[in-house]
PDB file of C-alpha atoms and ligand atoms in Angstrom:
ATOM      1  CA  MET A 745      45.114  76.719 266.931  1.00  0.00           C
ATOM      2  CA  SER A 746      47.608  78.863 264.922  1.00  0.00           C
ATOM      3  CA  HIS A 747      49.931  75.854 264.202  1.00  0.00           C
ATOM      4  CA  HIS A 748      46.774  73.851 262.946  1.00  0.00           C
ATOM      5  CA  HIS A 749      45.706  76.617 260.767  1.00  0.00           C
ATOM      6  CA  ASN A 750      49.246  76.865 259.064  1.00  0.00           C
ATOM      7  CA  GLU A 751      49.140  73.247 258.290  1.00  0.00           C
ATOM      8  CA  HIS A 752      45.658  73.697 256.668  1.00  0.00           C
ATOM      9  CA  ASP A 753      47.265  76.575 254.452  1.00  0.00           C
ATOM     10  CA  ASP A 754      50.200  74.153 253.247  1.00  0.00           C
ATOM     11  CA  HIS A 755      47.628  71.498 252.584  1.00  0.00           C
ATOM     12  CA  ASP A 756      45.814  74.159 250.166  1.00  0.00           C
ATOM     13  CA  HIS A 757      48.959  74.749 248.324  1.00  0.00           C
ATOM     14  CA  GLU A 758      49.710  71.233 247.635  1.00  0.00           C
ATOM     15  CA  THR A 759      46.631  70.113 245.746  1.00  0.00           C
ATOM     16  CA  PRO A 760      43.244  71.370 245.117  1.00  0.00           C
ATOM     17  CA  ILE A 761      41.703  67.724 245.818  1.00  0.00           C
ATOM     18  CA  LYS A 762      40.204  67.836 249.232  1.00  0.00           C
ATOM     19  CA  THR A 763      37.476  65.259 249.150  1.00  0.00           C
ATOM     20  CA  PRO A 764      37.501  61.653 247.861  1.00  0.00           C
ATOM     21  CA  LYS A 765      34.712  62.705 245.353  1.00  0.00           C
ATOM     22  CA  GLN A 766      37.133  65.129 243.866  1.00  0.00           C
ATOM     23  CA  LEU A 767      39.970  62.651 243.728  1.00  0.00           C
ATOM     24  CA  ILE A 768      37.594  60.093 241.778  1.00  0.00           C
ATOM     25  CA  ILE A 769      36.933  62.665 239.300  1.00  0.00           C
ATOM     26  CA  VAL A 770      40.388  63.567 238.745  1.00  0.00           C
ATOM     27  CA  VAL A 771      41.506  59.867 238.511  1.00  0.00           C
ATOM     28  CA  LEU A 772      38.537  59.134 235.924  1.00  0.00           C
ATOM     29  CA  ALA A 773      39.607  62.176 234.023  1.00  0.00           C
ATOM     30  CA  ALA A 774      43.126  61.015 233.760  1.00  0.00           C
ATOM     31  CA  PHE A 775      42.050  57.900 232.234  1.00  0.00           C
ATOM     32  CA  VAL A 776      39.204  59.019 230.064  1.00  0.00           C
ATOM     33  CA  VAL A 777      40.875  61.985 228.198  1.00  0.00           C
ATOM     34  CA  PRO A 778      43.874  59.835 226.786  1.00  0.00           C
ATOM     35  CA  ILE A 779      41.334  57.172 225.826  1.00  0.00           C
ATOM     36  CA  ILE A 780      39.264  59.618 223.916  1.00  0.00           C
ATOM     37  CA  ALA A 781      42.331  61.065 222.317  1.00  0.00           C
ATOM     38  CA  ILE A 782      43.353  57.389 221.152  1.00  0.00           C
ATOM     39  CA  VAL A 783      40.136  56.543 219.801  1.00  0.00           C
ATOM     40  CA  LEU A 784      40.077  59.918 217.858  1.00  0.00           C
ATOM     41  CA  LEU A 785      43.493  59.216 216.482  1.00  0.00           C
ATOM     42  CA  VAL A 786      42.795  55.676 215.541  1.00  0.00           C
ATOM     43  CA  GLN A 787      39.486  56.987 213.463  1.00  0.00           C
ATOM     44  CA  TYR A 788      41.785  59.372 211.784  1.00  0.00           C
ATOM     45  CA  VAL A 789      44.246  57.084 210.711  1.00  0.00           C
ATOM     46  CA  ALA A 790      41.697  54.378 209.559  1.00  0.00           C
ATOM     47  CA  HIS A 791      39.998  57.236 207.693  1.00  0.00           C
ATOM     48  CA  ASN A 792      43.128  58.109 205.989  1.00  0.00           C
ATOM     49  CA  GLU A 793      43.916  54.553 204.833  1.00  0.00           C
ATOM     50  CA  LYS A 794      40.507  54.033 203.435  1.00  0.00           C
ATOM     51  CA  THR A 795      40.771  57.067 201.226  1.00  0.00           C
ATOM     52  CA  GLY A 796      44.402  55.986 200.325  1.00  0.00           C
ATOM     53  CA  ALA A 797      43.206  52.451 199.158  1.00  0.00           C
ATOM     54  CA  GLY A 798      40.147  53.607 197.471  1.00  0.00           C
ATOM     55  CA  SER A 799      41.478  56.522 195.621  1.00  0.00           C
ATOM     56  CA  ASP A 800      43.225  56.011 192.494  1.00  0.00           C
ATOM     57  CA  ALA A 801      46.556  56.687 194.323  1.00  0.00           C
ATOM     58  CA  MET A 802      46.960  52.974 194.371  1.00  0.00           C
ATOM     59  CA  THR A 803      46.087  52.014 190.693  1.00  0.00           C
ATOM     60  CA  GLU A 804      48.692  50.233 188.634  1.00  0.00           C
ATOM     61  CA  GLN A 805      49.153  53.225 186.378  1.00  0.00           C
ATOM     62  CA  ALA A 806      49.478  55.554 189.291  1.00  0.00           C
ATOM     63  CA  ILE A 807      52.222  53.511 190.812  1.00  0.00           C
ATOM     64  CA  ALA A 808      53.926  52.843 187.585  1.00  0.00           C
ATOM     65  CA  GLU A 809      53.857  56.620 187.311  1.00  0.00           C
ATOM     66  CA  ARG A 810      55.371  57.088 190.675  1.00  0.00           C
ATOM     67  CA  ILE A 811      58.172  54.557 190.432  1.00  0.00           C
ATOM     68  CA  LYS A 812      59.226  55.282 186.863  1.00  0.00           C
ATOM     69  CA  PRO A 813      62.805  56.521 186.579  1.00  0.00           C
ATOM     70  CA  VAL A 814      63.320  60.345 186.149  1.00  0.00           C
ATOM     71  CA  ALA A 815      63.821  61.266 182.669  1.00  0.00           C
ATOM     72  CA  ASN A 816      64.799  57.568 181.676  1.00  0.00           C
ATOM     73  CA  PRO A 817      68.337  58.197 182.073  1.00  0.00           C
ATOM     74  CA  VAL A 818      70.835  56.571 179.625  1.00  0.00           C
ATOM     75  CA  ILE A 819      73.604  54.922 181.651  1.00  0.00           C
ATOM     76  CA  LYS A 820      76.793  55.535 179.791  1.00  0.00           C
ATOM     77  CA  ASP A 821      80.265  54.228 180.818  1.00  0.00           C
ATOM     78  CA  PRO A 822      82.043  57.788 180.923  1.00  0.00           C
ATOM     79  CA  ASN A 823      85.310  56.058 180.218  1.00  0.00           C
ATOM     80  CA  ALA A 824      84.241  54.269 177.001  1.00  0.00           C
ATOM     81  CA  ALA A 825      85.374  55.940 173.763  1.00  0.00           C
ATOM     82  CA  VAL A 826      82.397  57.500 172.089  1.00  0.00           C
ATOM     83  CA  VAL A 827      82.258  56.017 168.723  1.00  0.00           C
ATOM     84  CA  LEU A 828      79.695  58.198 166.782  1.00  0.00           C
ATOM     85  CA  LYS A 829      77.345  56.431 164.377  1.00  0.00           C
ATOM     86  CA  SER A 830      77.384  57.758 160.943  1.00  0.00           C
ATOM     87  CA  GLY A 831      74.300  59.727 159.655  1.00  0.00           C
ATOM     88  CA  GLU A 832      73.628  56.911 157.356  1.00  0.00           C
ATOM     89  CA  GLU A 833      73.754  54.256 160.204  1.00  0.00           C
ATOM     90  CA  VAL A 834      71.572  56.478 162.189  1.00  0.00           C
ATOM     91  CA  PHE A 835      69.124  56.947 159.345  1.00  0.00           C
ATOM     92  CA  LYS A 836      68.807  53.199 158.699  1.00  0.00           C
ATOM     93  CA  THR A 837      68.317  52.460 162.612  1.00  0.00           C
ATOM     94  CA  THR A 838      65.607  55.013 163.064  1.00  0.00           C
ATOM     95  CA  CYS A 839      64.623  57.720 160.727  1.00  0.00           C
ATOM     96  CA  THR A 840      63.949  55.515 157.656  1.00  0.00           C
ATOM     97  CA  GLY A 841      61.098  54.156 159.517  1.00  0.00           C
ATOM     98  CA  CYS A 842      59.238  57.220 158.471  1.00  0.00           C
ATOM     99  CA  HIS A 843      61.691  59.206 156.178  1.00  0.00           C
ATOM    100  CA  SER A 844      61.704  56.451 153.436  1.00  0.00           C
ATOM    101  CA  ALA A 845      58.278  55.864 152.970  1.00  0.00           C
ATOM    102  CA  GLY A 846      56.657  59.404 153.970  1.00  0.00           C
ATOM    103  CA  LEU A 847      54.868  58.247 157.015  1.00  0.00           C
ATOM    104  CA  MET A 848      52.638  60.834 158.733  1.00  0.00           C
ATOM    105  CA  GLY A 849      53.907  63.512 156.147  1.00  0.00           C
ATOM    106  CA  ALA A 850      57.497  63.011 156.754  1.00  0.00           C
ATOM    107  CA  PRO A 851      59.620  64.388 153.962  1.00  0.00           C
ATOM    108  CA  LYS A 852      60.878  61.449 152.022  1.00  0.00           C
ATOM    109  CA  VAL A 853      64.586  61.038 151.622  1.00  0.00           C
ATOM    110  CA  GLY A 854      65.235  61.644 147.975  1.00  0.00           C
ATOM    111  CA  ASP A 855      62.174  64.127 147.547  1.00  0.00           C
ATOM    112  CA  LYS A 856      63.815  67.272 146.542  1.00  0.00           C
ATOM    113  CA  ALA A 857      60.612  69.293 146.554  1.00  0.00           C
ATOM    114  CA  ALA A 858      59.827  68.305 150.136  1.00  0.00           C
ATOM    115  CA  TRP A 859      63.421  68.778 151.475  1.00  0.00           C
ATOM    116  CA  GLY A 860      64.270  71.983 149.696  1.00  0.00           C
ATOM    117  CA  PRO A 861      62.242  74.537 152.057  1.00  0.00           C
ATOM    118  CA  ARG A 862      63.134  72.592 154.837  1.00  0.00           C
ATOM    119  CA  ILE A 863      66.804  72.560 154.087  1.00  0.00           C
ATOM    120  CA  GLY A 864      66.455  76.379 153.494  1.00  0.00           C
ATOM    121  CA  GLN A 865      65.801  76.841 157.274  1.00  0.00           C
ATOM    122  CA  GLY A 866      69.254  75.893 157.933  1.00  0.00           C
ATOM    123  CA  LEU A 867      70.854  73.030 159.861  1.00  0.00           C
ATOM    124  CA  ASP A 868      70.473  74.409 163.186  1.00  0.00           C
ATOM    125  CA  THR A 869      66.731  74.860 162.832  1.00  0.00           C
ATOM    126  CA  LEU A 870      66.455  71.262 161.343  1.00  0.00           C
ATOM    127  CA  PHE A 871      68.565  69.950 164.136  1.00  0.00           C
ATOM    128  CA  LYS A 872      66.509  71.642 166.769  1.00  0.00           C
ATOM    129  CA  HIS A 873      63.367  70.248 165.178  1.00  0.00           C
ATOM    130  CA  ALA A 874      64.628  66.792 165.241  1.00  0.00           C
ATOM    131  CA  LEU A 875      65.910  67.043 168.890  1.00  0.00           C
ATOM    132  CA  ASP A 876      62.950  68.386 170.374  1.00  0.00           C
ATOM    133  CA  GLY A 877      60.131  67.113 168.127  1.00  0.00           C
ATOM    134  CA  TYR A 878      58.372  69.098 165.288  1.00  0.00           C
ATOM    135  CA  LYS A 879      54.704  68.537 164.599  1.00  0.00           C
ATOM    136  CA  GLN A 880      54.290  65.012 163.821  1.00  0.00           C
ATOM    137  CA  MET A 881      58.114  64.352 163.925  1.00  0.00           C
ATOM    138  CA  PRO A 882      58.996  62.673 167.485  1.00  0.00           C
ATOM    139  CA  ALA A 883      61.698  64.159 169.469  1.00  0.00           C
ATOM    140  CA  GLN A 884      64.997  62.323 168.956  1.00  0.00           C
ATOM    141  CA  LYS A 885      66.739  63.585 172.012  1.00  0.00           C
ATOM    142  CA  GLY A 886      68.469  60.930 174.080  1.00  0.00           C
ATOM    143  CA  ALA A 887      68.077  58.269 171.393  1.00  0.00           C
ATOM    144  CA  PHE A 888      71.292  59.363 169.810  1.00  0.00           C
ATOM    145  CA  GLU A 889      74.325  61.574 170.480  1.00  0.00           C
ATOM    146  CA  ASP A 890      73.269  64.939 169.349  1.00  0.00           C
ATOM    147  CA  ALA A 891      76.118  64.703 166.787  1.00  0.00           C
ATOM    148  CA  GLU A 892      74.593  61.730 165.485  1.00  0.00           C
ATOM    149  CA  ILE A 893      71.357  63.364 164.858  1.00  0.00           C
ATOM    150  CA  ARG A 894      73.042  66.312 163.093  1.00  0.00           C
ATOM    151  CA  SER A 895      74.806  63.592 160.865  1.00  0.00           C
ATOM    152  CA  ALA A 896      71.529  61.689 159.962  1.00  0.00           C
ATOM    153  CA  ILE A 897      69.897  65.170 159.050  1.00  0.00           C
ATOM    154  CA  VAL A 898      72.846  65.993 156.763  1.00  0.00           C
ATOM    155  CA  TYR A 899      72.765  62.523 155.300  1.00  0.00           C
ATOM    156  CA  MET A 900      68.950  62.830 154.553  1.00  0.00           C
ATOM    157  CA  ALA A 901      69.192  66.458 153.384  1.00  0.00           C
ATOM    158  CA  ASN A 902      72.164  65.527 150.915  1.00  0.00           C
ATOM    159  CA  GLN A 903      70.312  62.564 149.682  1.00  0.00           C
ATOM    160  CA  SER A 904      67.458  64.962 148.736  1.00  0.00           C
ATOM    161  CA  GLY A 905      69.137  67.819 146.814  1.00  0.00           C
ATOM    162  CA  GLY A 906      70.954  69.484 149.716  1.00  0.00           C
ATOM    163  CA  SER A 907      74.479  70.192 150.142  1.00  0.00           C
ATOM    164  CA  LEU A 908      74.911  70.589 153.883  1.00  0.00           C
ATOM    165  CA  LYS A 909      78.417  70.092 155.380  1.00  0.00           C
ATOM    166  CA  GLU A 910      78.798  67.188 157.763  1.00  0.00           C
ATOM    167  CA  PRO A 911      79.393  69.056 161.041  1.00  0.00           C
ATOM    168  CA  ALA A 912      82.913  68.686 162.385  1.00  0.00           C
ATOM    169  CA  ALA A 913      83.642  65.965 164.991  1.00  0.00           C
ATOM    170  CA  LYS A 914      84.369  67.377 168.298  1.00  0.00           C
TER     171      LYS A 914
HETATM  172  C1  LIG B2182      57.844  58.327 163.699  1.00  0.00           C
HETATM  173  C2  LIG B2182      58.201  58.965 162.416  1.00  0.00           C
HETATM  174  C3  LIG B2182      59.473  59.798 162.205  1.00  0.00           C
HETATM  175  C4  LIG B2182      60.702  59.138 162.690  1.00  0.00           C
HETATM  176  C5  LIG B2182      61.108  57.934 163.246  1.00  0.00           C
HETATM  177  C6  LIG B2182      61.706  60.261 162.450  1.00  0.00           C
HETATM  178  N1  LIG B2182      60.881  61.216 161.797  1.00  0.00           N
HETATM  179 FE1  LIG B2182      61.715  63.001 161.029  1.00  0.00          FE
HETATM  180  N2  LIG B2182      59.914  63.619 160.617  1.00  0.00           N
HETATM  181  C7  LIG B2182      58.747  62.972 160.768  1.00  0.00           C
HETATM  182  C8  LIG B2182      57.461  63.826 160.249  1.00  0.00           C
HETATM  183  C9  LIG B2182      56.158  63.418 160.196  1.00  0.00           C
HETATM  184  C10 LIG B2182      58.274  65.065 159.802  1.00  0.00           C
HETATM  185  C11 LIG B2182      57.520  66.153 159.159  1.00  0.00           C
HETATM  186  C12 LIG B2182      56.958  67.155 160.319  1.00  0.00           C
HETATM  187  C13 LIG B2182      56.194  68.486 159.769  1.00  0.00           C
HETATM  188  O1  LIG B2182      56.880  69.267 159.147  1.00  0.00           O
HETATM  189  O2  LIG B2182      55.052  68.300 159.731  1.00  0.00           O
HETATM  190  C14 LIG B2182      59.467  64.951 160.059  1.00  0.00           C
HETATM  191  C15 LIG B2182      60.435  65.901 159.820  1.00  0.00           C
HETATM  192  C16 LIG B2182      61.875  65.993 159.959  1.00  0.00           C
HETATM  193  C17 LIG B2182      62.840  66.924 159.666  1.00  0.00           C
HETATM  194  C18 LIG B2182      62.327  68.306 159.159  1.00  0.00           C
HETATM  195  C19 LIG B2182      62.053  69.271 160.314  1.00  0.00           C
HETATM  196  C20 LIG B2182      61.787  70.700 159.790  1.00  0.00           C
HETATM  197  O3  LIG B2182      62.078  71.752 160.342  1.00  0.00           O
HETATM  198  O4  LIG B2182      61.072  70.739 158.644  1.00  0.00           O
HETATM  199  C21 LIG B2182      64.159  66.580 160.063  1.00  0.00           C
HETATM  200  C22 LIG B2182      65.315  67.275 160.180  1.00  0.00           C
HETATM  201  C23 LIG B2182      63.879  65.303 160.599  1.00  0.00           C
HETATM  202  N3  LIG B2182      62.539  64.929 160.557  1.00  0.00           N
HETATM  203  C24 LIG B2182      64.683  64.543 161.036  1.00  0.00           C
HETATM  204  C25 LIG B2182      64.659  63.183 161.432  1.00  0.00           C
HETATM  205  C26 LIG B2182      65.938  62.334 161.854  1.00  0.00           C
HETATM  206  C27 LIG B2182      67.210  62.808 162.064  1.00  0.00           C
HETATM  207  C28 LIG B2182      65.208  61.136 162.311  1.00  0.00           C
HETATM  208  C29 LIG B2182      66.023  59.763 162.907  1.00  0.00           C
HETATM  209  C30 LIG B2182      66.960  60.175 164.032  1.00  0.00           C
HETATM  210  C31 LIG B2182      63.882  61.191 162.335  1.00  0.00           C
HETATM  211  N4  LIG B2182      63.642  62.452 161.711  1.00  0.00           N
HETATM  212  C32 LIG B2182      63.058  60.101 162.602  1.00  0.00           C
HETATM  213  C33 LIG B2182      58.649  61.738 161.356  1.00  0.00           C
HETATM  214  C34 LIG B2182      59.468  60.918 161.669  1.00  0.00           C
END
């Protein structure tokens, strides 16, 4: 009798499943729970895709915005000798577009009255304004070497009654 009792105890420790009915419930649960989890997961993923495609995250503009290079780097050969353009060359390439005709209120080259007070600010301020942009004046940063922008300003100012000194080449 005592032997049989012990065996029964061991059985109790091994598993709480004692009847076939319990076994069926456990087996069903083992299948049903993962299936519910999978269904929920699939719904979650499908829903995410829907908002992804429907939202403006996929518009051409948004994509172009995302793949555009950071800060439009200008690739330069570090070994290439730097030949700086003269102020006149830079002026004729770009600045003339606005500064010859006085577009958008740009001070015309040769217009002493327009340039006088601007030159009075000093080359450093003029340079900063040309580099970073100033009111309608678009930023020139990156379009030319800094020294080239300075030279162009000196050229324009000196064509307009100024007597700025060409910055010494580094
Ligand atoms: C798209 C037209 C445009 C181009 C191109 C342009 N500028 Fe200007 N620039 C302006 C305008 C407009 C102003 C007047 C801004 C103001 O004071 O309202 C101006 C003003 C300036 C000033 C005076 C800033 C001050 O503090 O008074 C300098 C210096 C200058 N430009 C340099 C240059 C140089 C150098 C280039 C070429 C590398 C250049 N600009 C090209 C439109 C232009």
